[in-house]
CSV table of N, CA and C in Angstrom, one decimal:
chain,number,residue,atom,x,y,z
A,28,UNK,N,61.5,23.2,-82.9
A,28,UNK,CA,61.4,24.4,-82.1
A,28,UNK,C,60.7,25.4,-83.0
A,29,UNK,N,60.1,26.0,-82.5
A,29,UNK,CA,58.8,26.9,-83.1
A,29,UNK,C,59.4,28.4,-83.0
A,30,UNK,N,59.4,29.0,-84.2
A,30,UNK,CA,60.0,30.4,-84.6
A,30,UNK,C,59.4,31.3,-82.9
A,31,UNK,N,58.4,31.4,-82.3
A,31,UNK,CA,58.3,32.4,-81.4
A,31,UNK,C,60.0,31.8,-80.1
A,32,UNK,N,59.8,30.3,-80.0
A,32,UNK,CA,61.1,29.8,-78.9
A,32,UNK,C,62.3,30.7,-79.5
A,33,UNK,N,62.6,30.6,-81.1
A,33,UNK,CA,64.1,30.8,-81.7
A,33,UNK,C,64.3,32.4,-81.6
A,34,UNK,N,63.1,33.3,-81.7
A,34,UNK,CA,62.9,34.8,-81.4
A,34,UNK,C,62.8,34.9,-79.7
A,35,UNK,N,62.3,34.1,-79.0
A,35,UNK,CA,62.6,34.2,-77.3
A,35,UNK,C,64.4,33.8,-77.3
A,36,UNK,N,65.0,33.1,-77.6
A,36,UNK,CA,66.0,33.0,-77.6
A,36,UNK,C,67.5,33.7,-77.9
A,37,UNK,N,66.7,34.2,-79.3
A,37,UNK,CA,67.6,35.7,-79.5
A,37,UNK,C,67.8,36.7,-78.2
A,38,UNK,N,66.4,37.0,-78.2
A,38,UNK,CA,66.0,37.7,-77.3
A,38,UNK,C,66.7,37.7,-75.6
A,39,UNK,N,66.9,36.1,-74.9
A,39,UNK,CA,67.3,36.3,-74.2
A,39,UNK,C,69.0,36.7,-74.2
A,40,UNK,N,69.4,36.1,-75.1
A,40,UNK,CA,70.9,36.4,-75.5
A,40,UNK,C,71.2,37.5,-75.4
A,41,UNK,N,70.3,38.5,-75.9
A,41,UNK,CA,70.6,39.9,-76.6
A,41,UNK,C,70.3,40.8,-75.1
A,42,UNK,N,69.6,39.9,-74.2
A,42,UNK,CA,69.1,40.7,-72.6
A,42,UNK,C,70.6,40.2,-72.1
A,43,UNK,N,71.2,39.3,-72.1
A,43,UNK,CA,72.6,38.4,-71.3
A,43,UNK,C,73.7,39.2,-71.8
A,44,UNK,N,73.6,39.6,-73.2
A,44,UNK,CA,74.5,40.8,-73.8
A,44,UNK,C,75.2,42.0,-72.9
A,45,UNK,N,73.4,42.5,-73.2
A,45,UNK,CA,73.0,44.1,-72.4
A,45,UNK,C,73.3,43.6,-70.7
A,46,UNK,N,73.3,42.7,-70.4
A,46,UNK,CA,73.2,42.7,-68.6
A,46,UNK,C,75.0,42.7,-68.2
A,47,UNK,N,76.0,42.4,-69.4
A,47,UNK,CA,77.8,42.1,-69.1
A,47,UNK,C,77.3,43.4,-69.6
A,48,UNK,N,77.0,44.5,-70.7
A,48,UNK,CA,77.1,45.7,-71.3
A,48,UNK,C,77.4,46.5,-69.9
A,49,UNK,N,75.7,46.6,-68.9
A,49,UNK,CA,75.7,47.4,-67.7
A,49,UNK,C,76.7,46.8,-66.9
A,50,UNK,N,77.5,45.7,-66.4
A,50,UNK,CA,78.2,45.5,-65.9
A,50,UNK,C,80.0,46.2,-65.8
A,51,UNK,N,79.9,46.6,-67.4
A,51,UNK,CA,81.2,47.3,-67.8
A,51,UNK,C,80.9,49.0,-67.1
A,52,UNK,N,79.5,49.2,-68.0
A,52,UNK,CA,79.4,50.4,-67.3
A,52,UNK,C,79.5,51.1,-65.9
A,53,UNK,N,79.0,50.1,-64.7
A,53,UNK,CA,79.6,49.8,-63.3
A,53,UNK,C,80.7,50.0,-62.8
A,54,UNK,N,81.6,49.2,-63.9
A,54,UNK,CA,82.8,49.5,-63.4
A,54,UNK,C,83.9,50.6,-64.3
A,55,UNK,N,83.7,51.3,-64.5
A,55,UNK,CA,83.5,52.8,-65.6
A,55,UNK,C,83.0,54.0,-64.6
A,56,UNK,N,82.1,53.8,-64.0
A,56,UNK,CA,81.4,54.3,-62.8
A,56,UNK,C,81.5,54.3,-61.7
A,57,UNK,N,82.9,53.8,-61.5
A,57,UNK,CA,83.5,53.5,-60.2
A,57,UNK,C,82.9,52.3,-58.9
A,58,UNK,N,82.2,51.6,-59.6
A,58,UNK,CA,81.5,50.6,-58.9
A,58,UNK,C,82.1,49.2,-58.8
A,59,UNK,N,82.0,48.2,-57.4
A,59,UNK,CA,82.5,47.2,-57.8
A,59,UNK,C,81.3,46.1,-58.5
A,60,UNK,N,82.0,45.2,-59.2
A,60,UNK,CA,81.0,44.3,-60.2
A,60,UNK,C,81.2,43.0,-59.3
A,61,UNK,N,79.7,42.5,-58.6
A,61,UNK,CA,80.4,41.0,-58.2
A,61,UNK,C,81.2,40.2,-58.8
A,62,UNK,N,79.8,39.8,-60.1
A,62,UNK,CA,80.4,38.2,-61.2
A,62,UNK,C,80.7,39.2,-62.4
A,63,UNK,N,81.5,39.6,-62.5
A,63,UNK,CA,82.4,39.8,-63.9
A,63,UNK,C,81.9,38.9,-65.2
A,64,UNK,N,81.8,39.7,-66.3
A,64,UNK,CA,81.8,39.0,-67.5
A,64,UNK,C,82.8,37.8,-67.5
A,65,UNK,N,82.4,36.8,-67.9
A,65,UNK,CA,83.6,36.0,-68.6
A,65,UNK,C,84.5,36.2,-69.6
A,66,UNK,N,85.6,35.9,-69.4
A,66,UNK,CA,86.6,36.6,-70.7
A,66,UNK,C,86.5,35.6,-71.6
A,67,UNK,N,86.2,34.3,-71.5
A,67,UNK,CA,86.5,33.0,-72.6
A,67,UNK,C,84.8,33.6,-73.3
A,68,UNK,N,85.2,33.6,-74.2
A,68,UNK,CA,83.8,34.2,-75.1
A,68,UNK,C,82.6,32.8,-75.4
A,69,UNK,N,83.1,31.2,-75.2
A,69,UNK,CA,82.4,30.5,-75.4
A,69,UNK,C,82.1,30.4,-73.9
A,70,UNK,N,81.9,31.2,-72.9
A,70,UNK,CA,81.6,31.1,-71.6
A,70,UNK,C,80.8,32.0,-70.9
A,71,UNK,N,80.5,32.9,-71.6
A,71,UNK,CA,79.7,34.0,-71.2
A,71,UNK,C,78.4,33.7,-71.5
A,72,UNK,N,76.9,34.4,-71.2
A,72,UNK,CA,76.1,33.8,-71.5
A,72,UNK,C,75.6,34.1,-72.8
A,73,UNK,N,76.3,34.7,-73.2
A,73,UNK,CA,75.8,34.8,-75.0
A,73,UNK,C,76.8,34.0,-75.5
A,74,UNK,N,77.6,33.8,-75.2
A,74,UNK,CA,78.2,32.9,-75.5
A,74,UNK,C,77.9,30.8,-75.9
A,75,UNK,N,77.3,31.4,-74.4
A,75,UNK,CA,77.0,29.5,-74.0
A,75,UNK,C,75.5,29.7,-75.4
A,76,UNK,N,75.0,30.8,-75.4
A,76,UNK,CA,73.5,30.5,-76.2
A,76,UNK,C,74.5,30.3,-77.8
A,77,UNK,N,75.3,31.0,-78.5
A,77,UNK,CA,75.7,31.2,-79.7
A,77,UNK,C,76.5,29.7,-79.8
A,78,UNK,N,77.6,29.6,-79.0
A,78,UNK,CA,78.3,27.7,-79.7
A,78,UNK,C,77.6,26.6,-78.9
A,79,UNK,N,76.2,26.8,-78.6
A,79,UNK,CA,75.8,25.8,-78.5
A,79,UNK,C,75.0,24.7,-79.6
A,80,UNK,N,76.2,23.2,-79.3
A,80,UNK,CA,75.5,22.8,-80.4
A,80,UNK,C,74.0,22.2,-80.3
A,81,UNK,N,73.5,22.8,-79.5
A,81,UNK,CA,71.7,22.3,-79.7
A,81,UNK,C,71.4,23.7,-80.2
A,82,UNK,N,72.0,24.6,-80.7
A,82,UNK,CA,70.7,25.9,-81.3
A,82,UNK,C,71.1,25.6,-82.5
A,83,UNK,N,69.7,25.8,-83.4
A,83,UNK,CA,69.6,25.9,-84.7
A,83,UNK,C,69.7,27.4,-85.6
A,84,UNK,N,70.7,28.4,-84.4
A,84,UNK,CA,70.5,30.0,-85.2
A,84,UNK,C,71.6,29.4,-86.6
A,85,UNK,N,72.6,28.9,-86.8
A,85,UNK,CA,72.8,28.7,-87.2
A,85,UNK,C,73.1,28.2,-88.6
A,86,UNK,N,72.2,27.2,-88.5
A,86,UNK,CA,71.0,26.6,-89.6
A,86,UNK,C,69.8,27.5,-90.3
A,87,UNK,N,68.9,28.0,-89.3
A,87,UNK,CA,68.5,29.1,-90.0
A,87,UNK,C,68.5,30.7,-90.3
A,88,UNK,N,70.3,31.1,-89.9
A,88,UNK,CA,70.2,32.2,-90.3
A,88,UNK,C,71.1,31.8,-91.7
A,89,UNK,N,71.8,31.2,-91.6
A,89,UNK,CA,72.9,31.0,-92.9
A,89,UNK,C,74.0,31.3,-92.3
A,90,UNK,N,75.0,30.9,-93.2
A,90,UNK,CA,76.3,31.0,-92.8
A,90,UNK,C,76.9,32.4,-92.6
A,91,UNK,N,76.2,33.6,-93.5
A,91,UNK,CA,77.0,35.3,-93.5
A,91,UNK,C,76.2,35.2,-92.5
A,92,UNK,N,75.1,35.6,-92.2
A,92,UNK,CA,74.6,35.9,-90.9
A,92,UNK,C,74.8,35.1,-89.7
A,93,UNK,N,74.7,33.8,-89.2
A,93,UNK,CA,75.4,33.6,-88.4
A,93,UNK,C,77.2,33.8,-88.1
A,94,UNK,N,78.0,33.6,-89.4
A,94,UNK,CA,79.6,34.3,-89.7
A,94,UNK,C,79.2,35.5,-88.8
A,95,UNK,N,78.8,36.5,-89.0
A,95,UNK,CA,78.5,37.8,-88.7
A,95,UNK,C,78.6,38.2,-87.0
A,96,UNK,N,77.3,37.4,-86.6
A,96,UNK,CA,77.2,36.9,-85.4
A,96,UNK,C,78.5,36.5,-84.5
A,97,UNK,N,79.4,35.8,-85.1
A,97,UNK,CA,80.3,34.7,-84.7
A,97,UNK,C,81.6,36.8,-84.2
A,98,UNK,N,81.9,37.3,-85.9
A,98,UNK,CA,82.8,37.9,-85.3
A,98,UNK,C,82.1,39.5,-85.0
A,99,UNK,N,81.3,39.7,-84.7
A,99,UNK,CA,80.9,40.9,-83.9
A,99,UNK,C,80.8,40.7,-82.0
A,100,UNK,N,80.7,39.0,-81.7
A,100,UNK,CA,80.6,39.1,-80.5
A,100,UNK,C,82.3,38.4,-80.2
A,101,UNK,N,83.3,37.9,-81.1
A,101,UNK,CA,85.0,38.3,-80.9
A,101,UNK,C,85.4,39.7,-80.7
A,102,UNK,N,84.8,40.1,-81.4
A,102,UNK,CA,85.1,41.7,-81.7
A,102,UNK,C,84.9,42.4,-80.2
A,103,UNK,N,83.7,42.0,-79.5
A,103,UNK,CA,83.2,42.4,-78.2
A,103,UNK,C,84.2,42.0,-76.6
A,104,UNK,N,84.6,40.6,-77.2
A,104,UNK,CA,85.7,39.7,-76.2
A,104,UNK,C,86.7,40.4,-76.5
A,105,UNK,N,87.2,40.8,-77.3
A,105,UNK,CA,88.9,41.3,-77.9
A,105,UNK,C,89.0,43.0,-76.9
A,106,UNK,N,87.7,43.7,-76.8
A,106,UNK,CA,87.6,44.8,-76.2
A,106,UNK,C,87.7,44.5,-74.7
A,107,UNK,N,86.7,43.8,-74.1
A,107,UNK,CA,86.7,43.2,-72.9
A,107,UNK,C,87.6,42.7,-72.4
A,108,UNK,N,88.3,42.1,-72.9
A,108,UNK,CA,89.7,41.5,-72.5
A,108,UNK,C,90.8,42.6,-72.1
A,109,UNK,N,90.7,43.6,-73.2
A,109,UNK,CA,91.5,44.7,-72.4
A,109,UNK,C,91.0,45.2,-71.0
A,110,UNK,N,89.5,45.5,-70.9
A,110,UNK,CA,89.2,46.6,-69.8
A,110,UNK,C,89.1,45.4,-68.6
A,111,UNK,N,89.1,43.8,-68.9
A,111,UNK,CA,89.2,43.0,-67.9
A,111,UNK,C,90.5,43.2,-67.5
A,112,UNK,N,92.1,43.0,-68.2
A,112,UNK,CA,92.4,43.0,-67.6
A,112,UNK,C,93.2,44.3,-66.6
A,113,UNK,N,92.6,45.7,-67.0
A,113,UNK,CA,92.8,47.0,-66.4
A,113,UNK,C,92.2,46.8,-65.3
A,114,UNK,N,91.2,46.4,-65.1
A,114,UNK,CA,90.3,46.4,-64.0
A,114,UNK,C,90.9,45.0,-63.0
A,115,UNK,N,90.9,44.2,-63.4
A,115,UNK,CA,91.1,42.5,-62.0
A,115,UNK,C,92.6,42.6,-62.1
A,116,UNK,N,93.6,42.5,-62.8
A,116,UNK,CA,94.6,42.3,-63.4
A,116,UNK,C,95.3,43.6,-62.3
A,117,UNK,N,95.2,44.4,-61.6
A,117,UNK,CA,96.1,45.2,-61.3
A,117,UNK,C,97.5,44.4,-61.0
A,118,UNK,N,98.1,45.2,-60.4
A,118,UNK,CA,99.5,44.8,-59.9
A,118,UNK,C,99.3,44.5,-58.4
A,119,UNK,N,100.3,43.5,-57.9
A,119,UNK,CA,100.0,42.7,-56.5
A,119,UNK,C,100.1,44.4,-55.5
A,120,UNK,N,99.5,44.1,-54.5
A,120,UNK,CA,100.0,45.6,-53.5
A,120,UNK,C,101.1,44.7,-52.3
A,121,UNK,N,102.4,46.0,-52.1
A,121,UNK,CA,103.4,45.4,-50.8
A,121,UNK,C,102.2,45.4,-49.4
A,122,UNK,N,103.1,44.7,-48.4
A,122,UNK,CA,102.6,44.7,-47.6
A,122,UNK,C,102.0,46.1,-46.8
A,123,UNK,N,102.7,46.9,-47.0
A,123,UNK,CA,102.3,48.2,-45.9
A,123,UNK,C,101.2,48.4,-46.9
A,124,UNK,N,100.7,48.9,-47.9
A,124,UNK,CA,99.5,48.8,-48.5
A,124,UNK,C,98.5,48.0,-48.4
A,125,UNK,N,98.4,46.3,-48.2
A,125,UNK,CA,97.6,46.1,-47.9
A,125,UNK,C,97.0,46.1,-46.2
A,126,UNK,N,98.3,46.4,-45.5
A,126,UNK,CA,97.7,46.4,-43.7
A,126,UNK,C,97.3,47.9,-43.4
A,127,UNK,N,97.3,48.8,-44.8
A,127,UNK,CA,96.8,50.4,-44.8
A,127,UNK,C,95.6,50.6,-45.7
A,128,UNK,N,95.6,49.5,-46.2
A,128,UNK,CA,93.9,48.9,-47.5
A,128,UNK,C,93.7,50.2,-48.0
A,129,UNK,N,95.7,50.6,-49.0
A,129,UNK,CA,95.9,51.2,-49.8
A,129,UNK,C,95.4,50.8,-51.0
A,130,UNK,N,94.7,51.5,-52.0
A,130,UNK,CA,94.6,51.0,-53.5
A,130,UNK,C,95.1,51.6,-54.3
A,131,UNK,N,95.5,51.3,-54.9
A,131,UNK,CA,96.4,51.2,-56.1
A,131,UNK,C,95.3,52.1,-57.1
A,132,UNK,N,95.6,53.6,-57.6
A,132,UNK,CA,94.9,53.7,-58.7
A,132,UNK,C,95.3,53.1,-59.6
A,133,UNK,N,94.8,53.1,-60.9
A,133,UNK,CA,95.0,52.8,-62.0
A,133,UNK,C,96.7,53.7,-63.4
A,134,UNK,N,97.2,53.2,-63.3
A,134,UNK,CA,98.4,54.2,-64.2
A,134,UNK,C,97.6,55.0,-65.1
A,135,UNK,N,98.6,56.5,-65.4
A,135,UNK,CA,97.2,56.8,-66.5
A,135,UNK,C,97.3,56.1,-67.7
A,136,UNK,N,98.4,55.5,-68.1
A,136,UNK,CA,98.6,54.9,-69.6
A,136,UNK,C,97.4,53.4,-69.5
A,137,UNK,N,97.4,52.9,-68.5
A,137,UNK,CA,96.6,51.9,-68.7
A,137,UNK,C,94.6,52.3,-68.5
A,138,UNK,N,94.7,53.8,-67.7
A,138,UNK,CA,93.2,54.6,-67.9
A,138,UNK,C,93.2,54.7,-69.5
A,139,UNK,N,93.9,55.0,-69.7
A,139,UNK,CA,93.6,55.8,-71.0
A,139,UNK,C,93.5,54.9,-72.4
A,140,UNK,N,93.9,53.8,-71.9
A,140,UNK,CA,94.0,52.8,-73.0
A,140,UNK,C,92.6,52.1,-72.5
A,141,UNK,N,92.1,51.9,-70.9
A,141,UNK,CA,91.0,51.5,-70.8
A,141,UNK,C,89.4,52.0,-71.4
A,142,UNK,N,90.0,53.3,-71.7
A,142,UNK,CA,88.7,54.6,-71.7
A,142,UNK,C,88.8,54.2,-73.5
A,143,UNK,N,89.8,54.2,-73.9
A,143,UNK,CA,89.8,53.9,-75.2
A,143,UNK,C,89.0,52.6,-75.7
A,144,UNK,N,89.2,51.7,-75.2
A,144,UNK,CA,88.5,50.1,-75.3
A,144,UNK,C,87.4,50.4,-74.9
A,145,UNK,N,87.0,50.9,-73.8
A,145,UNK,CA,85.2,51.2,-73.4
A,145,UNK,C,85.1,51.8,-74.5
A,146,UNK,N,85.1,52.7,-75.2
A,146,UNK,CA,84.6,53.5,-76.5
A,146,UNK,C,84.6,52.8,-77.5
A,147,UNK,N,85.5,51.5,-78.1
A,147,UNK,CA,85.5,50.7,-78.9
A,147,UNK,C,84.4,49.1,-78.3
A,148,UNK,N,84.2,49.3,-76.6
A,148,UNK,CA,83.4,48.1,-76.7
A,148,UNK,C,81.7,48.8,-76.8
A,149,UNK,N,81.5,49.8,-76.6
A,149,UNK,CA,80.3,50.3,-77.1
A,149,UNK,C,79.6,50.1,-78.5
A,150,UNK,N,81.0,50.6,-79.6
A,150,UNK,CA,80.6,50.6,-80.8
A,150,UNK,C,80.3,48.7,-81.2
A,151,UNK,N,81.3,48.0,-80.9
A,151,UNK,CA,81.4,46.5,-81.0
A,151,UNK,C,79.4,45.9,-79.9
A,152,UNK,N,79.2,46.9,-79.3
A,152,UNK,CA,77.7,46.6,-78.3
A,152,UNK,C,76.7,46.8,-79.8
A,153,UNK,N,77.1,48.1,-80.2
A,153,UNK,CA,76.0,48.3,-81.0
A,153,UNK,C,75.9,47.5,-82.3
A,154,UNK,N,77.3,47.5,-82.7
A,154,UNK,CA,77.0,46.6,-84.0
A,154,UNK,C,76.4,44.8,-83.7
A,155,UNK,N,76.8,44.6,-82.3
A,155,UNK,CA,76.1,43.2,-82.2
A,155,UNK,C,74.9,43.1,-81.8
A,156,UNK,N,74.2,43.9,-81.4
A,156,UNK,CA,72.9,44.5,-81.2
A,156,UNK,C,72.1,44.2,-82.4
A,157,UNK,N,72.8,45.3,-83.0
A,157,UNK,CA,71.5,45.9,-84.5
A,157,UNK,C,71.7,44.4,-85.5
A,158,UNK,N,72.8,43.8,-85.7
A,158,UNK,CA,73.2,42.4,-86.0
A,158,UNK,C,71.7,41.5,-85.6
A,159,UNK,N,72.0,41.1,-83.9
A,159,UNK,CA,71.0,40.0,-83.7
A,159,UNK,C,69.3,40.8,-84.3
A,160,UNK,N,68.9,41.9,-84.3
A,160,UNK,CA,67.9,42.7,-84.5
A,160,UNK,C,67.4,42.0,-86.0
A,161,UNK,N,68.7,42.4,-86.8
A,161,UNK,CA,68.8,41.7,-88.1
A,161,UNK,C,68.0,40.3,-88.3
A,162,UNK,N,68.9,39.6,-87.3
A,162,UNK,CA,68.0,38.5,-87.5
A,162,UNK,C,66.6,37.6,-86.9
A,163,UNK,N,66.8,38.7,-86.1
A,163,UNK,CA,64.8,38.5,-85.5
A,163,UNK,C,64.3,38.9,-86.6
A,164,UNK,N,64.4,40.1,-87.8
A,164,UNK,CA,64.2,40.1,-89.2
A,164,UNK,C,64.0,38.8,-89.9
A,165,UNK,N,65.1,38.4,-89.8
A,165,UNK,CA,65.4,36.8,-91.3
A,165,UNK,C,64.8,35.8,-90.5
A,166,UNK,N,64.4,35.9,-89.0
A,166,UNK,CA,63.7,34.5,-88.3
A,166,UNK,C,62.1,34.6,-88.6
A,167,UNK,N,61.6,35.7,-88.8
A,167,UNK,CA,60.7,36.5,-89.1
A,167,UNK,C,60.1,36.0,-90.7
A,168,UNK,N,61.1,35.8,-91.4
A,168,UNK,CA,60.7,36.3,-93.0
A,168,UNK,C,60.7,34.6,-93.1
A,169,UNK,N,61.6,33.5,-92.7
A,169,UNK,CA,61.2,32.3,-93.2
A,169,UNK,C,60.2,32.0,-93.0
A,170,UNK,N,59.8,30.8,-94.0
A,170,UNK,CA,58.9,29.9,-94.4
A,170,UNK,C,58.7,29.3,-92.9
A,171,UNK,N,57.3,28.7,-92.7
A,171,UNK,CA,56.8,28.1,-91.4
A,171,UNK,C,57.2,26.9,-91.4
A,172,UNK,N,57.6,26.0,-93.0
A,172,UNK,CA,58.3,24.7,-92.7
A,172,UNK,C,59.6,24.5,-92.1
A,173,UNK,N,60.1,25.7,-92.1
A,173,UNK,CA,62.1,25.6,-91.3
A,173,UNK,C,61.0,25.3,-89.7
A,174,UNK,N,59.8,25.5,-89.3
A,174,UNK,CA,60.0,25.4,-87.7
A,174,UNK,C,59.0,24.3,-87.3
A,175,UNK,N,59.1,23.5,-86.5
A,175,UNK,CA,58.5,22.5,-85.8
A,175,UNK,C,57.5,23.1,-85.0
C-alpha cells in the first residue's frame, strides 16, 4: 500500500469521525438522526477502519501512536454511550401517550448529565482529530521503503 492510499485512509476515517460528530450535533439541535452512531466502538465506521486486521496504521505508526489512537477513540464511545443512551434509551410511554403521540421530554437530571457528555464528547472529537492529524505527520516523515 502506497503512503498517499494510508493518508486517503486516515483521511476517510477522520471524514466517518466528523460525519457520527454532526450526527450528535443533530440531535443536540433537536433533530431526529436516522442511522445513529454505533455504540460497539469496533462497529462504527472508524471503527471498522482502526481494528481492522488488514490496516497497516498500526505497523507504521508504532505502538504510542497507534495506543493513542486506540484510547482517544474509547474515550469518544465512553461519552457517546451516555448521550446514546439519553436520547434512544427513553422510558417505554403508557398507552394514553402513545394513542395522544405524547413525548416524553427528557428528565432534567438526565439533560443535564447529557449536555455535560456532549461538552466532554467534543473535547474527546478534538483530541482524536489533532491525534489522527499527528499521524498524517509520522505517515509523512517515513522512509519510502515502509510503502509498496
Amino acid at each position: 500500500m502506497t503512503r498517499e492510499n494510508i493518508l486517503a485512509e486516515i483521511q476517510k476515517a477522520q471524514d466517518a469521525h466528523n460525519d457520527q460528530v454532526k450526527k450528535i450535533e443533530e440531535l443536540f439541535n433537536g433533530n431526529e438522526v436516522d442511522k445513529p452512531t454505533e455504540k460497539d466502538k469496533t462497529k462504527c465506521d472508524f471503527g471498522l477502519w482502526l481494528y481492522s486486521p488488514e490496516n497497516r496504521i498500526k505497523e507504521l505508526l508504532g505502538y504510542e501512536m497507534y495506543d493513542n489512537l486506540l484510547k482517544y477513540h474509547d474515550e469518544w464511545h465512553l461519552d457517546y454511550h451516555e448521550i446514546y443512551e439519553a436520547f434512544y434509551n427513553k422510558p417505554e410511554q403508557n398507552i394514553i401517550e402513545k394513542v395522544l403521540h405524547i413525548q416524553k421530554d427528557m428528565d432534567p437530571v438526565t439533560l443535564q448529565m447529557s449536555n455535560f457528555y456532549h461538552r466532554e464528547i467534543i473535547v474527546a472529537s478534538c483530541r482524536l482529530i489533532w491525534h489522527l492529524d499527528e499521524c498524517k505527520k509520522q505517515i509523512l516523515s517515513l522512509d519510502d521503503s515502509k510503502f509498496n
